[in-house]
CSV table of C-alpha atoms in Angstrom, one decimal:
chain,number,residue,atom,x,y,z
A,106,MET,CA,21.5,-2.6,24.1
A,107,ASN,CA,21.2,-5.9,26.1
A,108,GLY,CA,24.1,-7.7,24.4
A,109,SER,CA,22.2,-10.5,22.8
A,110,ILE,CA,20.6,-11.5,19.4
A,111,TYR,CA,17.0,-12.4,19.3
A,112,ARG,CA,15.7,-15.0,16.9
A,113,TYR,CA,12.0,-15.2,16.2
A,114,ASP,CA,9.6,-17.0,13.7
A,115,GLY,CA,9.3,-13.8,11.4
A,116,THR,CA,5.6,-13.1,12.3
A,117,LEU,CA,4.0,-10.0,13.7
A,118,GLU,CA,3.1,-11.9,16.8
A,119,GLY,CA,6.8,-13.1,17.2
A,120,LEU,CA,8.0,-9.4,16.9
A,121,LEU,CA,5.6,-8.4,19.5
A,122,CYS,CA,6.9,-11.1,21.8
A,123,CYS,CA,10.5,-9.6,21.0
A,124,LEU,CA,9.1,-6.3,22.2
A,125,ALA,CA,8.0,-7.8,25.5
A,126,GLU,CA,11.3,-9.5,25.8
A,127,CYS,CA,13.0,-6.1,25.5
A,128,TRP,CA,11.1,-4.8,28.5
A,129,ARG,CA,12.2,-7.9,30.5
A,130,ASP,CA,15.8,-7.3,29.4
A,131,LYS,CA,15.6,-3.5,30.0
A,132,GLY,CA,17.1,-2.8,26.6
A,133,LEU,CA,17.1,-3.7,23.0
A,134,PRO,CA,19.0,-6.6,21.6
A,135,VAL,CA,22.1,-6.1,19.2
A,136,GLY,CA,20.2,-7.6,16.4
A,137,ILE,CA,17.0,-9.6,15.5
A,138,GLU,CA,17.1,-12.5,13.1
A,139,GLU,CA,14.5,-15.1,11.9
A,140,LEU,CA,14.8,-18.6,13.1
A,141,GLY,CA,17.1,-20.9,11.0
A,142,ALA,CA,19.6,-18.1,10.3
A,143,GLU,CA,23.2,-19.2,10.4
A,144,GLN,CA,25.1,-18.0,13.5
A,145,GLU,CA,27.6,-15.4,12.3
A,146,THR,CA,28.0,-13.5,15.6
A,147,LEU,CA,29.9,-13.9,18.9
A,148,TYR,CA,26.9,-12.4,20.8
A,149,PRO,CA,24.7,-14.9,22.7
A,150,VAL,CA,21.5,-16.0,20.8
A,151,LYS,CA,18.2,-15.9,22.5
A,152,GLU,CA,15.3,-17.7,20.8
A,153,ILE,CA,12.0,-15.9,21.4
A,154,GLU,CA,9.0,-18.2,21.6
A,155,THR,CA,5.8,-16.9,20.0
A,156,ASP,CA,3.1,-16.6,22.6
A,157,PRO,CA,-0.2,-15.3,21.2
A,158,ALA,CA,-1.6,-14.1,24.5
A,159,LEU,CA,1.7,-12.3,25.2
A,160,ALA,CA,1.7,-10.7,21.8
A,161,ARG,CA,-2.0,-9.5,22.4
A,162,ARG,CA,-0.9,-7.9,25.6
A,163,ALA,CA,2.0,-6.2,24.0
A,164,ALA,CA,-0.1,-4.8,21.2
A,165,ALA,CA,-2.8,-3.5,23.6
A,166,TYR,CA,-0.1,-1.9,25.7
A,167,LEU,CA,1.5,-0.3,22.6
A,168,ARG,CA,-1.9,1.0,21.4
A,169,ARG,CA,-2.7,2.4,24.9
A,170,LYS,CA,0.7,4.1,25.4
A,171,ALA,CA,1.8,5.1,22.0
A,172,GLY,CA,-1.5,5.3,20.1
A,173,GLY,CA,-3.2,3.5,17.2
A,174,GLU,CA,-1.1,5.2,14.5
A,175,VAL,CA,2.1,4.0,15.9
A,176,TRP,CA,0.7,0.6,16.3
A,177,GLU,CA,-0.5,0.7,12.7
A,178,TRP,CA,3.1,1.7,11.6
A,179,VAL,CA,4.5,-1.4,13.4
A,180,ARG,CA,1.9,-3.7,12.0
A,181,LEU,CA,2.4,-2.6,8.4
A,182,GLY,CA,6.1,-2.1,8.9
A,183,SER,CA,6.3,-5.9,9.5
A,184,LEU,CA,5.2,-6.3,5.8
A,185,THR,CA,8.1,-4.1,4.4
A,186,CYS,CA,11.4,-5.0,3.0
A,187,LEU,CA,13.3,-2.5,5.2
A,188,GLU,CA,16.7,-3.9,6.1
A,189,GLY,CA,16.8,-4.5,9.7
A,190,LYS,CA,13.1,-3.8,10.1
A,191,GLU,CA,12.7,-5.6,13.3
A,192,LEU,CA,15.0,-3.4,15.3
A,193,ALA,CA,13.7,-0.2,13.5
A,194,LEU,CA,10.2,-1.1,14.4
A,195,LEU,CA,11.1,-1.9,18.1
A,196,ARG,CA,12.9,1.5,18.4
A,197,LEU,CA,9.8,3.3,16.9
A,198,ALA,CA,7.6,1.3,19.4
A,199,LEU,CA,9.7,2.3,22.3
A,200,LEU,CA,9.8,6.0,21.0
A,201,GLY,CA,6.2,6.1,20.8
A,202,ILE,CA,5.7,4.7,24.2
A,203,GLN,CA,8.0,7.3,25.7
A,204,HIS,CA,6.7,10.3,23.7
A,205,GLY,CA,3.2,9.3,22.6
A,206,ALA,CA,1.3,9.2,19.3
A,207,GLY,CA,2.8,12.5,17.9
A,208,VAL,CA,6.2,10.7,17.1
A,209,VAL,CA,4.7,9.7,13.6
A,210,LYS,CA,4.9,13.3,12.6
A,211,TRP,CA,8.7,13.5,13.5
A,212,ILE,CA,9.5,12.4,9.8
A,213,THR,CA,13.0,13.7,9.9
A,214,HIS,CA,13.9,11.8,13.2
A,215,PRO,CA,16.4,9.0,12.6
A,216,VAL,CA,14.1,6.5,14.2
A,217,VAL,CA,11.0,7.6,12.3
A,218,HIS,CA,12.3,8.5,8.9
A,219,PRO,CA,13.3,4.9,7.6
A,220,VAL,CA,10.1,3.5,8.7
A,221,ASP,CA,8.1,6.3,7.0
A,222,LYS,CA,10.1,5.8,3.8
A,223,ALA,CA,9.7,2.0,3.9
A,224,LEU,CA,5.8,2.4,4.4
A,225,ARG,CA,5.5,4.6,1.5
A,226,PHE,CA,7.4,2.1,-0.7
A,227,LEU,CA,5.0,-0.7,0.6
A,228,GLU,CA,1.9,1.3,-0.1
A,229,ASN,CA,3.2,2.2,-3.6
A,230,GLU,CA,4.0,-1.3,-4.5
A,231,ALA,CA,0.7,-2.6,-3.2
A,232,HIS,CA,-1.0,0.0,-5.3
A,233,THR,CA,0.9,-1.1,-8.4
A,234,TYR,CA,0.0,-4.7,-8.0
A,235,LEU,CA,-3.7,-3.8,-8.0
A,236,GLU,CA,-3.0,-2.6,-11.5
A,237,VAL,CA,-0.6,-5.1,-12.9
A,238,LEU,CA,-1.7,-8.4,-11.4
A,239,ARG,CA,-2.7,-10.8,-14.0
A,240,PHE,CA,-5.0,-13.9,-13.5
A,241,ALA,CA,-4.9,-17.0,-15.7
A,242,GLU,CA,-7.5,-19.8,-15.4
A,243,LEU,CA,-5.7,-23.0,-14.4
A,244,GLY,CA,-7.6,-26.0,-13.5
A,245,GLY,CA,-10.8,-24.1,-12.9
A,246,VAL,CA,-9.0,-21.6,-10.6
A,247,LEU,CA,-8.2,-18.1,-11.5
A,248,THR,CA,-4.4,-18.1,-10.6
A,249,ALA,CA,-1.8,-15.4,-10.3
A,250,THR,CA,1.9,-15.1,-9.2
A,251,ILE,CA,3.4,-12.1,-7.8
A,252,THR,CA,7.2,-11.2,-6.9
A,253,PRO,CA,7.1,-8.1,-4.8
A,254,LYS,CA,10.0,-6.8,-2.7
A,255,ASN,CA,7.6,-6.2,0.1
A,256,ASN,CA,5.0,-8.6,1.4
A,257,VAL,CA,2.1,-6.9,-0.2
A,258,LEU,CA,-0.2,-9.8,-0.5
A,259,PRO,CA,-2.2,-9.2,2.7
A,260,LEU,CA,-2.8,-5.5,1.4
A,261,VAL,CA,-4.3,-6.6,-2.0
A,262,VAL,CA,-6.4,-9.7,-1.4
A,263,GLY,CA,-9.3,-7.7,-0.1
A,264,HIS,CA,-9.6,-5.8,-3.4
A,265,PHE,CA,-9.8,-8.9,-5.4
A,266,ALA,CA,-12.1,-10.8,-2.9
A,267,ASP,CA,-14.6,-7.9,-3.2
A,268,ARG,CA,-14.5,-8.0,-7.0
A,269,LEU,CA,-14.2,-11.7,-7.6
A,270,ASN,CA,-16.3,-13.0,-4.8
A,271,GLY,CA,-18.1,-15.5,-7.0
A,272,GLU,CA,-14.9,-16.9,-8.3
A,273,ALA,CA,-12.3,-19.5,-7.1
A,274,PHE,CA,-9.0,-17.7,-7.2
A,275,ALA,CA,-5.5,-18.0,-5.7
A,276,ILE,CA,-2.5,-15.5,-5.5
A,277,PHE,CA,1.0,-16.9,-4.7
A,278,ASP,CA,4.0,-15.0,-3.7
A,279,PRO,CA,7.0,-17.3,-3.8
A,280,GLY,CA,9.5,-14.8,-2.5
A,281,HIS,CA,7.7,-14.5,0.7
A,282,ARG,CA,6.4,-18.2,0.8
A,283,ILE,CA,2.8,-17.1,1.2
A,284,GLY,CA,-0.3,-17.5,-0.7
A,285,TYR,CA,-4.1,-16.8,-0.6
A,286,TYR,CA,-6.9,-19.0,-1.7
A,287,HIS,CA,-10.4,-17.8,-2.2
A,288,PRO,CA,-13.1,-20.5,-3.0
A,289,ALA,CA,-16.1,-19.3,-5.0
A,290,GLY,CA,-18.6,-17.5,-2.9
A,291,GLU,CA,-16.8,-18.2,0.4
A,292,ARG,CA,-14.2,-16.6,2.6
A,293,GLY,CA,-10.5,-17.0,1.6
A,294,GLY,CA,-7.5,-17.7,3.6
A,295,PHE,CA,-3.8,-17.4,3.7
A,296,PHE,CA,-1.3,-20.4,3.4
A,297,GLN,CA,2.4,-21.0,3.7
A,298,ALA,CA,4.3,-22.8,0.9
A,299,ASP,CA,7.8,-22.8,-0.5
A,300,SER,CA,6.4,-23.5,-4.0
A,301,LEU,CA,3.2,-24.2,-5.8
A,302,GLU,CA,2.6,-26.7,-8.6
A,303,LEU,CA,0.3,-25.2,-11.1
A,304,PRO,CA,-1.4,-27.1,-13.9
A,305,GLU,CA,-0.7,-26.0,-17.6
A,306,ALA,CA,-3.0,-23.6,-19.2
A,307,GLY,CA,-5.8,-25.2,-21.2
A,308,ALA,CA,-6.6,-24.4,-24.9
A,309,GLY,CA,-9.0,-21.8,-24.0
A,310,GLU,CA,-6.7,-19.9,-21.6
A,311,ALA,CA,-3.8,-20.1,-24.0
A,312,ALA,CA,-6.1,-18.5,-26.7
A,313,TYR,CA,-7.2,-15.7,-24.5
A,314,GLN,CA,-3.5,-15.0,-23.5
A,315,ALA,CA,-2.5,-14.9,-27.1
A,316,LEU,CA,-5.4,-12.6,-27.9
A,317,TRP,CA,-4.5,-10.3,-25.1
A,318,ARG,CA,-0.8,-10.2,-26.3
A,319,LYS,CA,-2.0,-9.5,-29.8
A,320,TYR,CA,-4.2,-6.6,-28.7
A,321,TYR,CA,-1.3,-5.1,-26.6
A,322,GLU,CA,1.0,-5.2,-29.8
A,323,ARG,CA,-1.7,-3.8,-32.1
A,324,ALA,CA,-2.7,-1.0,-29.6
A,325,ALA,CA,0.7,0.4,-29.6
A,326,VAL,CA,1.6,3.4,-31.8
A,327,GLU,CA,4.8,2.6,-33.4
A,328,GLY,CA,5.8,6.2,-33.8
A,329,ARG,CA,5.2,7.0,-30.2
A,330,LEU,CA,7.1,4.1,-28.7
A,331,ASN,CA,9.2,5.2,-25.7
A,332,PRO,CA,10.6,2.4,-23.8
A,333,LYS,CA,12.5,4.5,-21.3
A,334,LEU,CA,9.4,6.4,-20.3
A,335,GLN,CA,7.5,2.9,-20.2
A,336,ARG,CA,10.1,1.6,-17.8
A,337,THR,CA,9.6,4.6,-15.8
A,338,HIS,CA,5.9,3.9,-15.4
A,339,LEU,CA,6.2,0.2,-15.3
A,340,PRO,CA,9.5,-1.0,-14.1
A,341,LEU,CA,11.0,-4.3,-15.7
A,342,ARG,CA,10.5,-6.2,-12.4
A,343,TYR,CA,6.9,-6.3,-12.7
A,344,ARG,CA,6.7,-7.7,-16.1
A,345,GLY,CA,7.8,-11.2,-15.6
A,346,ASN,CA,4.2,-12.2,-14.4
A,347,MET,CA,2.3,-10.0,-16.9
A,348,THR,CA,0.7,-11.7,-19.8
A,349,GLU,CA,1.4,-9.0,-22.3
A,350,PHE,CA,5.1,-9.3,-21.7
A,351,GLN,CA,5.2,-13.2,-22.1
A,352,GLY,CA,5.6,-15.4,-25.0
């Protein structure tokens, strides 16, 4: 440990700059926080400036020394909700640099195990949102809101961009303050926002939503209702943005 707290901008590039700073300081920091966090420590705080060129060099060095899979774990790990993920990912990166690409197979290792577990959760949650995400046509744009624990949006937008290439659509994740807008027939892009003001559903959209809810109700077999089993397959936290559970 180098006896300081790093603060960075919360991006992958910023995290890679933290990795480069570790090499300069010859040790890991005591902790890593996002900029704007309240100071609740007596340790000195060091703000890490995000330098895209430095981040690219750090990523290239990591891929060369630790292998592409370790780099991919770090990249995807930055999207997880793992508590203390920044230090966990830096420890993994340094372990990979020291021992090579095979460290990702050390799944019981105290450095590798929490990252492996977090990546599995990320993958499972992203897969679930491919199934439960619901669009509504608002102001001529197919719009969806998601509330995942992990930052899954970068992992799911490609699925919808391929299938809805001719449609204008937007997906917004207020918890991670990130959204994605895809113009009809064009390439989409991400945006940052604390909130998103959406128009009210028109009469046509409201009718379709009511029809879908009615179908959901009528398709159920009353004698085979099993709420406990349903919660196992579809936890309550996913239902807030699903049309069939609204109204």
